[in-house]
Amino acid sequence: MYVYLYDEFLKRKKYESTIKEIETRLTDFGIAGKILRLQKSINAHSTIEEEIAKGAKTIIMVGNDNTFGHVLSRGAVGKALFGFLPIGPENTIADVLGIPVGVEACEILSRRRKIPLDIGWVNNRYFVSQLHIPPHDISVSYDDMFSVSARYKKMELVVCNLQPFFWKNSKAGDYTVHPQDGKLEAFLRPMKKKHVFKEVYEEPSIFPFEEMVVTGKTPFVMVTDGKRSKEKKITIRLAKKRLEMIVGRKRRF
Amino acid sequence: MFQKNQDEETQQYANTTSPEDLETVVGPSMQVEGDFVSEGSIIVKGTVSGTVKTSKLLRAEEGSKIIANIKAADAVICGQVKGSVRVNQTIEISATAQILGDISCKSLTVQPGALISGKITMSGIEMQSASKPAKRRVAGSVKTKKDRSVGTRTQNEVDEES
């Protein structure tokens, strides 16, 4: 049985025709199912658990990057096959998964090409695409083996999982970080100076890792899949092949 | 976030992807302490102390400082190293490099101007060392000096008997 989790923003009138077209196409493919509308107050995890208990085998998220992050940050613990039906702007993860935005995504879902995905785990919740800590006085230790600090006190940290990160540098060549390579990639960028309009950064350092501990002398802001929180100490781990997902042939990994 | 300067140095979601590109990079102001182990290549531009180990290439850029014993498949040294350097294949030491420690490798390239203080050991030498005892071939067999003295004494004993 298929369960479709519609994001709140899809209630808007401009998406009405797209939704109708998608629902018709899903019926044509014989993969139509139960529709649930997500709200900010609804806990995605308990909703997914409930539907799985009722017999749902495939959970499809309908929306954009925020929907994807919101559902999977808590819901990735459910033992079901996950799919994604991207609609509207802010859909970068769909491109990584090889899923076209809009009605064409129905065909990918009907083919059910499924692969296990590695996801990140930070302080009791999952993150799927990216974790970001804006410049702060932090210290980092990797895999219980080595620690990293910078001459300049403030450092910015980005941890990439599903979204690839491409760092273009004319002097040293180009670096591409790949999702789903069995490691998480951390980019550390010390802040050299802070002018009135612009912050000056040093070129980033890159560390692939499986476990990382970030500690701040004072609480620091952390943004995981678009969700902000304040933390003093975080442990980031890789949950290998935690999630089974329907992907397209043109995926980036 | 990095996207602020996207046009200058970063660009997400690139079309070109190849697993060979993944590397560990230690930036110029970064200090790494402990057992620094990586499965991929390592580029050091800052300071590393402890141990450094990689199954691929280690590249220590000009201005870098490594106070550690190094193990790598290949190495290119352009900065300062204090500690032993054990490389399985090739090591390239550039003009700006300063190495204080022993080096062992299979192939070595040193540019003029590089400073090295330590023992260099290269595998694959087949020459015999000169300190072995001299050998003399006698009637199809090899005898050492000790063997010859034993032979003389035996001849004297035979004369006395006769």
Coordinates of C-alpha atoms in Angstrom, one line a residue, chain B:
Chain B
M1 CA 27.3 29.9 4.3
F2 CA 29.6 29.0 1.5
Q3 CA 27.0 29.9 -1.1
K4 CA 27.7 33.6 -0.4
N5 CA 30.8 33.5 -2.5
Q6 CA 29.5 30.8 -4.9
D7 CA 30.6 32.6 -8.0
E8 CA 34.1 33.1 -6.8
E9 CA 35.1 29.7 -5.4
T10 CA 32.2 27.4 -4.7
Q11 CA 29.4 25.9 -6.8
Q12 CA 27.1 23.2 -5.6
Y13 CA 25.6 20.4 -7.6
A14 CA 28.3 20.1 -10.2
N15 CA 27.8 17.9 -13.1
T16 CA 31.2 16.3 -13.1
T17 CA 31.6 13.6 -10.5
S18 CA 34.3 11.0 -10.1
P19 CA 35.2 9.1 -6.9
E20 CA 38.9 9.8 -7.4
D21 CA 38.4 13.5 -6.5
L22 CA 37.8 12.9 -2.8
E23 CA 40.7 14.2 -0.7
T24 CA 41.5 15.3 2.8
V25 CA 42.7 18.9 2.8
V26 CA 44.3 20.6 5.8
G27 CA 44.0 24.4 5.2
P28 CA 46.8 26.9 5.8
S29 CA 45.7 28.0 9.3
M30 CA 44.6 24.6 10.5
Q31 CA 46.3 22.6 13.2
V32 CA 45.8 18.8 13.3
E33 CA 46.9 16.8 16.4
G34 CA 46.8 13.1 16.8
D35 CA 46.7 10.0 14.6
F36 CA 45.8 11.5 11.3
V37 CA 44.7 8.5 9.1
S38 CA 43.0 8.8 5.8
E39 CA 42.0 6.3 3.1
G40 CA 42.3 8.9 0.4
S41 CA 45.0 11.3 -0.6
I42 CA 46.0 14.0 1.9
I43 CA 46.9 17.6 1.1
V44 CA 48.6 19.5 4.0
K45 CA 48.9 23.2 3.9
G46 CA 48.8 23.8 7.6
T47 CA 50.4 22.1 10.6
V48 CA 50.1 18.4 11.6
S49 CA 51.6 16.8 14.7
G50 CA 51.4 13.1 15.8
T51 CA 51.3 10.5 13.0
V52 CA 50.2 10.7 9.4
K53 CA 49.1 7.6 7.5
T54 CA 47.5 7.3 4.0
S55 CA 47.3 4.4 1.5
K56 CA 47.5 7.0 -1.3
L57 CA 49.4 10.3 -2.0
L58 CA 50.5 12.7 0.7
R59 CA 51.2 16.2 -0.6
A60 CA 52.8 18.6 1.9
E61 CA 52.5 22.1 0.3
E62 CA 55.0 24.9 0.7
G63 CA 54.6 26.6 4.1
S64 CA 53.2 23.4 5.7
K65 CA 54.7 21.9 8.8
I66 CA 54.5 18.2 9.7
I67 CA 55.9 17.1 13.0
A68 CA 55.1 13.5 12.7
N69 CA 56.2 10.1 11.4
I70 CA 54.7 9.7 7.9
K71 CA 53.6 6.5 6.1
A72 CA 52.2 6.9 2.6
A73 CA 52.1 5.2 -0.8
D74 CA 53.6 8.2 -2.6
A75 CA 54.6 11.6 -1.3
V76 CA 55.4 15.1 -2.6
I77 CA 57.1 17.2 0.0
C78 CA 57.4 21.0 -0.5
G79 CA 57.2 22.1 3.2
Q80 CA 58.9 21.2 6.5
V81 CA 58.9 17.7 7.9
K82 CA 60.3 16.6 11.3
G83 CA 60.1 12.8 11.6
S84 CA 60.6 9.7 9.6
V85 CA 59.1 9.4 6.1
R86 CA 58.2 5.9 4.9
V87 CA 57.0 5.8 1.4
N88 CA 56.1 2.6 -0.5
Q89 CA 56.7 4.0 -4.0
T90 CA 57.9 7.5 -5.0
I91 CA 58.9 10.5 -3.0
E92 CA 59.4 13.9 -4.6
I93 CA 61.3 16.5 -2.6
S94 CA 61.0 20.0 -3.9
A95 CA 63.5 22.9 -3.6
T96 CA 61.5 24.5 -0.8
A97 CA 61.4 21.3 1.3
Q98 CA 63.2 20.7 4.6
I99 CA 63.3 17.2 6.1
L100 CA 64.7 16.3 9.4
G101 CA 64.4 12.5 9.7
D102 CA 65.1 9.2 7.9
I103 CA 63.5 8.5 4.5
S104 CA 62.8 5.1 3.1
C105 CA 61.3 4.7 -0.4
K106 CA 61.6 2.9 -3.7
S107 CA 62.1 5.9 -5.9
L108 CA 63.5 9.3 -5.0
T109 CA 63.5 12.7 -6.7
V110 CA 65.3 15.6 -5.0
Q111 CA 65.3 19.1 -6.5
P112 CA 68.4 21.4 -5.9
G113 CA 67.9 23.5 -2.9
A114 CA 66.1 20.9 -0.8
L115 CA 67.5 20.3 2.7
I116 CA 67.7 16.8 4.1
S117 CA 69.2 15.6 7.4
G118 CA 68.8 11.9 7.9
K119 CA 69.4 8.4 6.5
I120 CA 68.0 7.6 3.1
T121 CA 67.1 3.9 2.5
M122 CA 65.9 2.7 -0.9
S123 CA 64.7 -0.8 -1.5
G124 CA 65.8 -2.9 -4.4
I125 CA 69.7 -2.8 -4.1
E126 CA 71.2 -6.2 -5.1
M127 CA 75.0 -5.5 -4.6
Q128 CA 76.9 -7.7 -2.1
S129 CA 78.5 -5.9 0.8
A130 CA 82.4 -5.8 0.9
S131 CA 82.9 -7.0 4.5
K132 CA 82.3 -10.7 3.7
P133 CA 85.5 -13.1 4.0
A134 CA 87.5 -13.7 0.8
K135 CA 86.9 -17.0 -0.8
R136 CA 89.3 -19.2 -2.9
R137 CA 88.2 -21.9 -5.3
V138 CA 90.2 -25.1 -4.8
A139 CA 89.7 -28.1 -7.1
G140 CA 86.2 -27.3 -7.9
S141 CA 85.2 -26.5 -4.3
V142 CA 85.4 -23.2 -2.4
K143 CA 87.6 -23.1 0.7
T144 CA 88.1 -20.4 3.3
K145 CA 91.4 -19.6 5.1
K146 CA 90.3 -21.8 8.0
D147 CA 89.8 -24.8 5.7
R148 CA 93.3 -24.4 4.2
S149 CA 95.1 -24.4 7.6
V150 CA 93.3 -27.5 8.6
G151 CA 94.5 -29.1 5.3
T152 CA 98.2 -28.2 6.0
R153 CA 98.2 -29.7 9.5
T154 CA 96.9 -33.0 8.1
Q155 CA 99.8 -33.1 5.6
N156 CA 102.5 -32.7 8.4
E157 CA 101.0 -35.5 10.4
V158 CA 101.3 -37.8 7.3
D159 CA 105.1 -36.9 7.0
E160 CA 105.8 -37.7 10.6
E161 CA 104.1 -41.1 10.3
S162 CA 106.2 -42.0 7.2

